Coordinates of C-alpha atoms in Angstrom, one line a residue:
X1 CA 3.9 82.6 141.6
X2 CA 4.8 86.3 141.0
X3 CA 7.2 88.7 143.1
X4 CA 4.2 90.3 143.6
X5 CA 1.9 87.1 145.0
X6 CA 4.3 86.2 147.3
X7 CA 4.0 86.2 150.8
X8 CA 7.9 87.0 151.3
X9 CA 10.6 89.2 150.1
X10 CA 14.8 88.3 150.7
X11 CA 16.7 90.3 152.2
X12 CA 19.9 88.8 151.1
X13 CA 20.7 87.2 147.8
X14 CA 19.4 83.2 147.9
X15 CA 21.7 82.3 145.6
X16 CA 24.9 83.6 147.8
X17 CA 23.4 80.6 150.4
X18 CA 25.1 77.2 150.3
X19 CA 22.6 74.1 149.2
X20 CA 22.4 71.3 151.7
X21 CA 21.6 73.3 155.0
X22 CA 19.4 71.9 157.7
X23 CA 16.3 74.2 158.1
X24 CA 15.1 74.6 161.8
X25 CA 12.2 75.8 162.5
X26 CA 10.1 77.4 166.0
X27 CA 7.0 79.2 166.1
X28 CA 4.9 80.5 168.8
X29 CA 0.8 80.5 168.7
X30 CA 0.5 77.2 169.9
X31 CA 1.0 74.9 172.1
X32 CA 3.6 76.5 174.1
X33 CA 4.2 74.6 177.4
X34 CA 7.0 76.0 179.4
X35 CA 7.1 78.8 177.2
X36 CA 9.6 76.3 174.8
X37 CA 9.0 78.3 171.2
X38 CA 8.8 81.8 173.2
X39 CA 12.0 81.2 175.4
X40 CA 13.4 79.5 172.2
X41 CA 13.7 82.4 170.2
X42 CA 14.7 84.8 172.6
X43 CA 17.6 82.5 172.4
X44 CA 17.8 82.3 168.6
X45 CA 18.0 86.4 168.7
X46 CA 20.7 86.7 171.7
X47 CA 22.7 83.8 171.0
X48 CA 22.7 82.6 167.6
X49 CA 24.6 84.2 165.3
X50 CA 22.4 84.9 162.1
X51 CA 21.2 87.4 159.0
X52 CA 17.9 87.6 158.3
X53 CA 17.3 85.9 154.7
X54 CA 13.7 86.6 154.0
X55 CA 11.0 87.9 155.6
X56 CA 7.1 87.0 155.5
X57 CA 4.4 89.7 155.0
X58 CA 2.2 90.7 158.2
X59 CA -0.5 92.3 156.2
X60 CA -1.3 89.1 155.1
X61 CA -0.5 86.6 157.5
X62 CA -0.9 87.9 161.1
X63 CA -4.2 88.7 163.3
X64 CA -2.8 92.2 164.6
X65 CA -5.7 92.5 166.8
X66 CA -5.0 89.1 168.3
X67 CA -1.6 89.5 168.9
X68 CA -1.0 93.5 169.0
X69 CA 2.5 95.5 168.2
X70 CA 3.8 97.1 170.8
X71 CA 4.6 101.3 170.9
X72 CA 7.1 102.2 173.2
X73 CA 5.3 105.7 175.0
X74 CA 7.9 108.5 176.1
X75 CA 6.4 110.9 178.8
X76 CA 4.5 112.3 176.0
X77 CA 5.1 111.0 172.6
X78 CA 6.3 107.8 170.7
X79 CA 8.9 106.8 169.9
X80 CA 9.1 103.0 168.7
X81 CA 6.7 100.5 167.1
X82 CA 7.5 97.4 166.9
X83 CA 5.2 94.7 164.9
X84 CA 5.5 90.6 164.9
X85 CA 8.1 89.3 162.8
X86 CA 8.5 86.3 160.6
X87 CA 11.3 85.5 158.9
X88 CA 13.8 83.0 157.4
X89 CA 17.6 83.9 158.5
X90 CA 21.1 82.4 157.7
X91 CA 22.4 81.2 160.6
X92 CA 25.7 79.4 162.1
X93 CA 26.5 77.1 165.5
X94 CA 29.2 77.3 167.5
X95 CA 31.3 75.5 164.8
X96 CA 30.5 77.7 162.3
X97 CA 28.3 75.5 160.9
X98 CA 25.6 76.9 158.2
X99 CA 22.3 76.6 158.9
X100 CA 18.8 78.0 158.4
X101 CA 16.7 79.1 160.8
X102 CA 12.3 80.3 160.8
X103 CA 11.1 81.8 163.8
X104 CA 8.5 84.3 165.1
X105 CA 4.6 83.8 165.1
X106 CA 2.4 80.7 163.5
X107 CA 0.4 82.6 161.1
X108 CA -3.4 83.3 161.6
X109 CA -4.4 83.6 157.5
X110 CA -3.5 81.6 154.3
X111 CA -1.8 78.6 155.8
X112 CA -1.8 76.7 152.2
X113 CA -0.3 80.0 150.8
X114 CA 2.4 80.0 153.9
X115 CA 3.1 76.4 153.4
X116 CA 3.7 76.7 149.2
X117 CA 5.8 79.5 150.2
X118 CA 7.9 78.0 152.5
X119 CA 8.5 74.6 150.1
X120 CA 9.4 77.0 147.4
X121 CA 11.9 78.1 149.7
X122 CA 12.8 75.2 150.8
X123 CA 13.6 74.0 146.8
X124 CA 15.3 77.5 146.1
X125 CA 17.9 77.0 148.9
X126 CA 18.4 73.2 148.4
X127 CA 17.0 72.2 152.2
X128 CA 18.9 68.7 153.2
X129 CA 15.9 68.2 155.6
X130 CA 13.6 69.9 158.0
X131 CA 13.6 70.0 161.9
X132 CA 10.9 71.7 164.2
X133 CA 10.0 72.0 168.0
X134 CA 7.0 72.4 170.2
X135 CA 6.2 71.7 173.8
X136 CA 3.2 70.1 174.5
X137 CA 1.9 69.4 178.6
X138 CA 2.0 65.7 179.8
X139 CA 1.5 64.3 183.4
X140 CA 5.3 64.0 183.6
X141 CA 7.7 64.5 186.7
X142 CA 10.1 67.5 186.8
X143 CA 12.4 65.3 188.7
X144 CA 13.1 63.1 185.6
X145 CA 14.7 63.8 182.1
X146 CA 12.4 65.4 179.8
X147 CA 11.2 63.2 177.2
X148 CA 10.3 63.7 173.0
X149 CA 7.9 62.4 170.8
X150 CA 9.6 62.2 167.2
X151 CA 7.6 62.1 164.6
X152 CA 8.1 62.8 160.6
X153 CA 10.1 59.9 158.2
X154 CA 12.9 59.7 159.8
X155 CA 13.5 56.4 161.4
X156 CA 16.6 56.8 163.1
X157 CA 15.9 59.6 165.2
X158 CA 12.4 58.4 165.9
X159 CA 13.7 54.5 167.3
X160 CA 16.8 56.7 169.5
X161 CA 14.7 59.6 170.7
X162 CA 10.9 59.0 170.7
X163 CA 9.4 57.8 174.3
X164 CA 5.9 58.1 173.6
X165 CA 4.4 57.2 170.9
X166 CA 0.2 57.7 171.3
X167 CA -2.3 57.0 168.4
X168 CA -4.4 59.8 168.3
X169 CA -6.3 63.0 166.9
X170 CA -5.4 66.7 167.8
X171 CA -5.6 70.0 167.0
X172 CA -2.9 71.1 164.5
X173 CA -0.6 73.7 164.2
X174 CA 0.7 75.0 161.0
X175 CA 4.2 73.1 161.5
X176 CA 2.0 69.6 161.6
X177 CA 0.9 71.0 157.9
X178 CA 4.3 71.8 156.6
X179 CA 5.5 68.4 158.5
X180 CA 2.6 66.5 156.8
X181 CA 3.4 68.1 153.0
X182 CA 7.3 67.3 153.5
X183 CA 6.6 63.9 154.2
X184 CA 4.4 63.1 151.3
X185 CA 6.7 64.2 148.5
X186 CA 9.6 62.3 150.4
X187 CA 11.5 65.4 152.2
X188 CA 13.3 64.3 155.2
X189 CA 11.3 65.8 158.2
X190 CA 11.3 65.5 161.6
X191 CA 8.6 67.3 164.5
X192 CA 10.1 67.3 168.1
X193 CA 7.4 67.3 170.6
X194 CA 9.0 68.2 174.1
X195 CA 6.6 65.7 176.8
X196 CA 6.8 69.1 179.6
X197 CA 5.3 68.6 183.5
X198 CA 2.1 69.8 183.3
X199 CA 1.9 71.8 186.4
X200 CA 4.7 73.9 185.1
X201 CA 3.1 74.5 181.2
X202 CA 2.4 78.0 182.6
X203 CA 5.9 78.8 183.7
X204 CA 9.1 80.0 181.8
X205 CA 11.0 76.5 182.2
X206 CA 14.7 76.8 181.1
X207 CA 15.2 73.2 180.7
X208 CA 12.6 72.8 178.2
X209 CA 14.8 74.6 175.7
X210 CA 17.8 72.6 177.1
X211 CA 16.3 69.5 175.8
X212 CA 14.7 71.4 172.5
X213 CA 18.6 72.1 171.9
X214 CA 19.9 69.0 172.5
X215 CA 17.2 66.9 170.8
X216 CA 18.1 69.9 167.7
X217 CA 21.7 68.4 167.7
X218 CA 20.9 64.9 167.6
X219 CA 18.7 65.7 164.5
X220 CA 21.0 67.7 162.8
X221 CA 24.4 67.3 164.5
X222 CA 24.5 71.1 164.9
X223 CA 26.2 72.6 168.4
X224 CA 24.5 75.3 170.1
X225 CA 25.4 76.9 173.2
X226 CA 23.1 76.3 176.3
X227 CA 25.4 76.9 179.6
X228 CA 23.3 79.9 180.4
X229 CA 20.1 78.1 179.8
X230 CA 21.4 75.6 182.1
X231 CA 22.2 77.4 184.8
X232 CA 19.2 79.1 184.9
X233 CA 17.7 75.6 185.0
X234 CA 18.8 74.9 188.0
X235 CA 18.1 77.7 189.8
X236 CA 14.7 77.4 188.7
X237 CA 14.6 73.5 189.9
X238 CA 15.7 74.7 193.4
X239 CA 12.5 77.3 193.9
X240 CA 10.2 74.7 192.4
X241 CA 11.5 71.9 194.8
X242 CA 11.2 74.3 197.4
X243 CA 7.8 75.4 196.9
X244 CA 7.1 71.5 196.7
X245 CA 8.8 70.4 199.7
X246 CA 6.4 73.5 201.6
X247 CA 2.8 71.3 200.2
X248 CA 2.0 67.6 200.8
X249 CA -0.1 67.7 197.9
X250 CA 2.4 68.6 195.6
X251 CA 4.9 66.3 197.0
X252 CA 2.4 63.6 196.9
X253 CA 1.7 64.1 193.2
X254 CA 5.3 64.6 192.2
X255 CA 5.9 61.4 193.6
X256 CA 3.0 59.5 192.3
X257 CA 4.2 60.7 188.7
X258 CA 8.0 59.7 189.6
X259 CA 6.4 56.1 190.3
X260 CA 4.3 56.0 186.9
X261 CA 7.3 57.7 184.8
X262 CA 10.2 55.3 186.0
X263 CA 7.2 52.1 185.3
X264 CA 6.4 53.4 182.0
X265 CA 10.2 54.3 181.0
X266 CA 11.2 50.6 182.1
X267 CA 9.8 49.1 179.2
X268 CA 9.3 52.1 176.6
X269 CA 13.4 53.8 177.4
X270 CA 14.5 54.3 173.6
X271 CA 18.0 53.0 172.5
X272 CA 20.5 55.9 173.2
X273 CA 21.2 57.8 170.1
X274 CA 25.5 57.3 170.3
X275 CA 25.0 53.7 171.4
X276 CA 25.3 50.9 168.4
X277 CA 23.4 47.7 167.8
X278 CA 24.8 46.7 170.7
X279 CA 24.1 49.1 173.4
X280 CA 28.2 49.9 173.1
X281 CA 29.0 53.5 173.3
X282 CA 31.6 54.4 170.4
X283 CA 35.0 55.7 171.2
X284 CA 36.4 59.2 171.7
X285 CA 38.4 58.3 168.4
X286 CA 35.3 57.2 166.6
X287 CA 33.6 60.2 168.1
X288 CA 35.5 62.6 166.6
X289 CA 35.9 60.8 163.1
X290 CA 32.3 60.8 162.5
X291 CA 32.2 64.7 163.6
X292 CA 35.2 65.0 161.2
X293 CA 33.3 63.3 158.3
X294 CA 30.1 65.1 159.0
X295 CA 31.6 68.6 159.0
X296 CA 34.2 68.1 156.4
X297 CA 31.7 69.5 153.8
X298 CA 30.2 72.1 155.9
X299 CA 31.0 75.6 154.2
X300 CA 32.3 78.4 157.2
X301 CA 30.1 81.6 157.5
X302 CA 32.8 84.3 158.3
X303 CA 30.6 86.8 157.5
X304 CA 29.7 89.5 155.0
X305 CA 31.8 90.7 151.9
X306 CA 32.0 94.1 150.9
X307 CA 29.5 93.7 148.4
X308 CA 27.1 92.5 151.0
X309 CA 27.4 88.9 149.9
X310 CA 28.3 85.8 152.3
X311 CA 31.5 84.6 153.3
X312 CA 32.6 81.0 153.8
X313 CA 35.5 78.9 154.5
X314 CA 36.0 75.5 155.8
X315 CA 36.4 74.8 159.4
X316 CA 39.9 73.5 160.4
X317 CA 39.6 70.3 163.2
X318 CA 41.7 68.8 165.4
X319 CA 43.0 65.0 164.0
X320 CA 40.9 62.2 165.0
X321 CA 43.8 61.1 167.7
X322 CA 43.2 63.9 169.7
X323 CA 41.2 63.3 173.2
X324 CA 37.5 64.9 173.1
X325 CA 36.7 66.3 176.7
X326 CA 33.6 64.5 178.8
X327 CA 30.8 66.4 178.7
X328 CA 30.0 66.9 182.6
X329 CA -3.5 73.2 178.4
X330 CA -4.8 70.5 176.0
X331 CA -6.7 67.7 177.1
X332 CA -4.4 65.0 179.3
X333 CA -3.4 62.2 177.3
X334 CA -5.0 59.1 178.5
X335 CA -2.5 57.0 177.3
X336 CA 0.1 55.4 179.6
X337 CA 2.3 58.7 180.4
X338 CA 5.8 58.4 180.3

């Protein structure tokens, strides 16, 4: 394919990025329930720290009149337009970790095109593997941990995270295409599904990116920050109980789902991911020598040289000894509901 057939340009030098990066990936268009991908990256763009790599073309890709730019209007002129954006950025966690990062819309045109593109880029900059969220609705409880359906070639995560696993035919996004080519030449690939209540798929639920975070770090063993996003979980989980505890018939339902979620969860609970063979949880020393021996190779992003190029060094952590601190509307399914 030529520069000028592509569907993206960079915006930094690829071959300043370090091979071996994790590729995470969140699009809104779709399924969206709880507003996950939406609320997701407004998080990415406030508190992620990241450079935009490359960035796809709207001409081609996007359905302006379906999903419209905004103009900022000043008394009596403009004075800001601002179009949809899709891009691939260079991103770090809290650890400094390297990672990369795809957000912004699914796109409306030439998903075969997108898809090529995004596996060339994925060969250019060496992906290790591939991780991506959605939200879907399910007759769940609010009341009760949030649950994921893995799916993708990774076995692993699927036997430690995956509560429900259905047999059936829906509609797909563009992510189920890009999951679906990975897996056939043999990338690693994983799709999160986040199982959300379905009388809140309309709302802005915070802990529905909680668990999209958290279910990101047990797939790639990156550490994002989510206090924030938790504490405006809770707050949002007191005005829902309280508009519940105001309506028998929301009561009666949240309670018939509690009954149906705790039957179904008795004999479908996956193995916790940190437990062994066993059921044993490791200890704090073994903790923090499998965290050692993951990151050891990780290159640092310290930022940008003065030539405009990348910056890395290798994180510095504590010995292995030292004492880790506890951490404190599509059709209803009509499979047995978690």
């Amino acid at each position: 394919m030529s520069d000028s057939d592509r569907l993206y340009r960079f915006l930094l030098d690829p071959e300043e990025v370090p091979r071996g990066l994790d590729l995470v990936v969140a699009l809104t268009g779709y399924s969206d329930a709880g507003g996950a991908s939406g609320q997701f990256l407004d998080y990415a763009r406030e508190q992620i720290d990241s450079e935009p790599l490359a960035i796809f073309e709207n001409d081609r890709l996007l359905d302006y009149r379906a999903r419209r730019p905004v103009v900022t209007f000043d008394e009596d002129h403009l004075t800001d337009y601002t179009p949809a954006r899709l891009q691939l950025s260079l991103a770090a966690d809290d650890l400094s970790q390297p990672f990369l990062l795809l957000t912004g819309y699914e796109p409306d045109f030439r998903w075969e095109e997108f898809i090529e593109s995004v596996l060339t880029l994925i060969d250019r900059l060496g992906v290790a593997r591939t991780t991506w969220v959605h939200a879907i609705p399910m007759p769940v409880p609010h009341t009760r941990p949030l649950g994921v359906t893995v799916s993708g070639n990774r076995a692993e995560l699927i036997e430690s995270l995956s509560v429900w696993r259905p047999r059936t035919q829906l509609p797909a996004n563009v992510l189920h295409l890009l999951e679906y080519r990975l897996a056939e030449r043999g990338d690693e690939v994983a799709g999160l599904a986040l199982l959300t209540p379905h009388y809140l798929a309309d709302t802005q639920y915070p802990d529905v990116v909680v668990t999209a975070i958290d279910s990101i770090a047990a797939a790639t063993g990156l550490i994002l920050p989510t206090d924030e996003l938790r504490a405006a979980g809770r707050e949002f989980l007191v005005r829902i109980n309280e508009q519940i505890g105001g309506n028998d018939e929301l009561g009666r339902l949240v309670s018939t789902l509690e009954e149906r979620y705790d039957t179904y969860m008795e004999e479908n609970s996956p193995r916790m991911p940190f437990t062994d063979a066993d059921g044993e949880l490791p200890s704090a020393d073994e903790i923090a020598a499998e965290l050692e021996s993951f990151l050891a190779g990780q290159p640092e992003v310290t930022g940008l040289g003065s030539g405009g190029e990348p910056e890395y060094r290798r994180p510095e952590f504590p010995p292995a000894e030292d004492t880790l601190p506890e951490t404190p509307r599509p059709d209803t399914p009509t499979d047995p509901a978690p």
